[in-house]
mmCIF file of C-alpha atoms in Angstrom:
data_model
loop_
_atom_site.group_PDB
_atom_site.id
_atom_site.type_symbol
_atom_site.label_atom_id
_atom_site.label_comp_id
_atom_site.label_asym_id
_atom_site.label_seq_id
_atom_site.Cartn_x
_atom_site.Cartn_y
_atom_site.Cartn_z
ATOM 1 C CA UNK B 1 -10.465 -2.542 -8.401
ATOM 2 C CA UNK B 2 -10.387 -2.215 -4.674
ATOM 3 C CA UNK B 3 -12.139 -5.512 -4.321
ATOM 4 C CA UNK B 4 -9.332 -7.265 -6.300
ATOM 5 C CA UNK B 5 -6.702 -5.736 -4.219
ATOM 6 C CA UNK B 6 -8.288 -6.486 -0.975
ATOM 7 C CA UNK B 7 -8.981 -10.080 -2.072
ATOM 8 C CA UNK B 8 -5.384 -10.537 -3.272
ATOM 9 C CA UNK B 9 -3.920 -8.990 -0.140
ATOM 10 C CA UNK B 10 -6.182 -11.364 1.968
ATOM 11 C CA UNK B 11 -4.889 -14.517 0.145
ATOM 12 C CA UNK B 12 -1.313 -13.124 0.509
ATOM 13 C CA UNK B 13 -1.794 -12.649 4.162
ATOM 14 C CA UNK B 14 -3.323 -16.127 4.403
ATOM 15 C CA UNK B 15 -0.261 -17.576 2.545
ATOM 16 C CA UNK B 16 2.198 -15.818 4.796
ATOM 17 C CA UNK B 17 0.283 -17.001 7.948
ATOM 18 C CA UNK B 18 0.261 -20.598 6.557
ATOM 19 C CA UNK B 19 4.092 -20.403 6.129
ATOM 20 C CA UNK B 20 4.667 -18.870 9.571
ATOM 21 C CA UNK B 21 2.143 -20.908 11.753
ATOM 22 C CA UNK B 22 1.035 -23.874 9.714
ATOM 23 C CA UNK B 23 -0.057 -26.025 12.751
ATOM 24 C CA UNK B 24 -2.398 -23.234 14.035
ATOM 25 C CA UNK B 25 -4.022 -22.687 10.563
ATOM 26 C CA UNK B 26 -4.382 -26.422 9.897
ATOM 27 C CA UNK B 27 -6.028 -26.793 13.322
ATOM 28 C CA UNK B 28 -8.523 -24.080 12.390
ATOM 29 C CA UNK B 29 -9.373 -25.698 9.086
ATOM 30 C CA UNK B 30 -9.520 -29.163 10.683
ATOM 31 C CA UNK B 31 -12.129 -27.999 13.312
ATOM 32 C CA UNK B 32 -14.180 -26.140 10.554
ATOM 33 C CA UNK B 33 -13.794 -28.880 7.941
ATOM 34 C CA UNK B 34 -14.435 -31.767 10.300
ATOM 35 C CA UNK B 35 -18.072 -31.272 10.401
ATOM 36 C CA UNK B 36 -18.167 -31.369 6.533
ATOM 37 C CA UNK B 37 -15.610 -33.994 5.754
ATOM 38 C CA UNK B 38 -15.375 -36.036 8.996
ATOM 39 C CA UNK B 39 -12.435 -35.759 11.404
ATOM 40 C CA UNK B 40 -10.002 -38.266 9.625
ATOM 41 C CA UNK B 41 -10.379 -36.781 6.114
ATOM 42 C CA UNK B 42 -10.230 -33.201 7.551
ATOM 43 C CA UNK B 43 -6.974 -34.127 9.308
ATOM 44 C CA UNK B 44 -5.544 -35.609 6.152
ATOM 45 C CA UNK B 45 -6.736 -32.627 3.838
ATOM 46 C CA UNK B 46 -5.646 -29.841 6.211
ATOM 47 C CA UNK B 47 -2.314 -31.231 7.579
ATOM 48 C CA UNK B 48 0.334 -28.662 8.603
ATOM 49 C CA UNK B 49 2.665 -29.830 5.700
ATOM 50 C CA UNK B 50 -0.177 -29.136 3.100
ATOM 51 C CA UNK B 51 -0.911 -25.841 4.785
ATOM 52 C CA UNK B 52 2.822 -24.750 4.453
ATOM 53 C CA UNK B 53 2.907 -26.003 0.876
ATOM 54 C CA UNK B 54 -0.412 -24.093 0.022
ATOM 55 C CA UNK B 55 0.965 -21.008 1.709
ATOM 56 C CA UNK B 56 4.248 -21.021 -0.433
ATOM 57 C CA UNK B 57 2.025 -21.249 -3.580
ATOM 58 C CA UNK B 58 -0.195 -18.301 -2.412
ATOM 59 C CA UNK B 59 2.915 -16.201 -1.644
ATOM 60 C CA UNK B 60 4.578 -17.008 -4.926
ATOM 61 C CA UNK B 61 1.551 -16.701 -7.262
ATOM 62 C CA UNK B 62 -0.746 -14.193 -5.769
ATOM 63 C CA UNK B 63 1.333 -11.238 -6.904
ATOM 64 C CA UNK B 64 0.966 -12.393 -10.516
ATOM 65 C CA UNK B 65 -2.802 -12.996 -10.107
ATOM 66 C CA UNK B 66 -3.108 -9.414 -8.633
ATOM 67 C CA UNK B 67 -0.995 -7.976 -11.416
ATOM 68 C CA UNK B 68 -3.191 -9.745 -14.031
ATOM 69 C CA UNK B 69 -6.390 -8.685 -12.385
ATOM 70 C CA UNK B 70 -5.420 -5.030 -12.026
ATOM 71 C CA UNK B 71 -4.026 -4.899 -15.635
ATOM 72 C CA UNK B 72 -7.500 -6.262 -16.954
ATOM 73 C CA UNK B 73 -9.376 -3.842 -14.871
ATOM 74 C CA UNK B 74 -7.282 -0.813 -16.080
ATOM 75 C CA UNK B 75 -7.317 -1.898 -19.703
#
């Protein structure tokens, strides 16, 4: 159960950071993903707008995922 809580809180923190500082987070993923996808595709995939959108999705949906995971573990 602690693994589920730690994972969900990590994704929630990542979502909040993506909303607060999307440029910094997108730059981090562009540098890491540039070697895998190439610089142009990485810049397109990890743009600041997409980071902010993903952050909003994480913040909105992670509590439901955590609730479901914890309910299944305790059941």
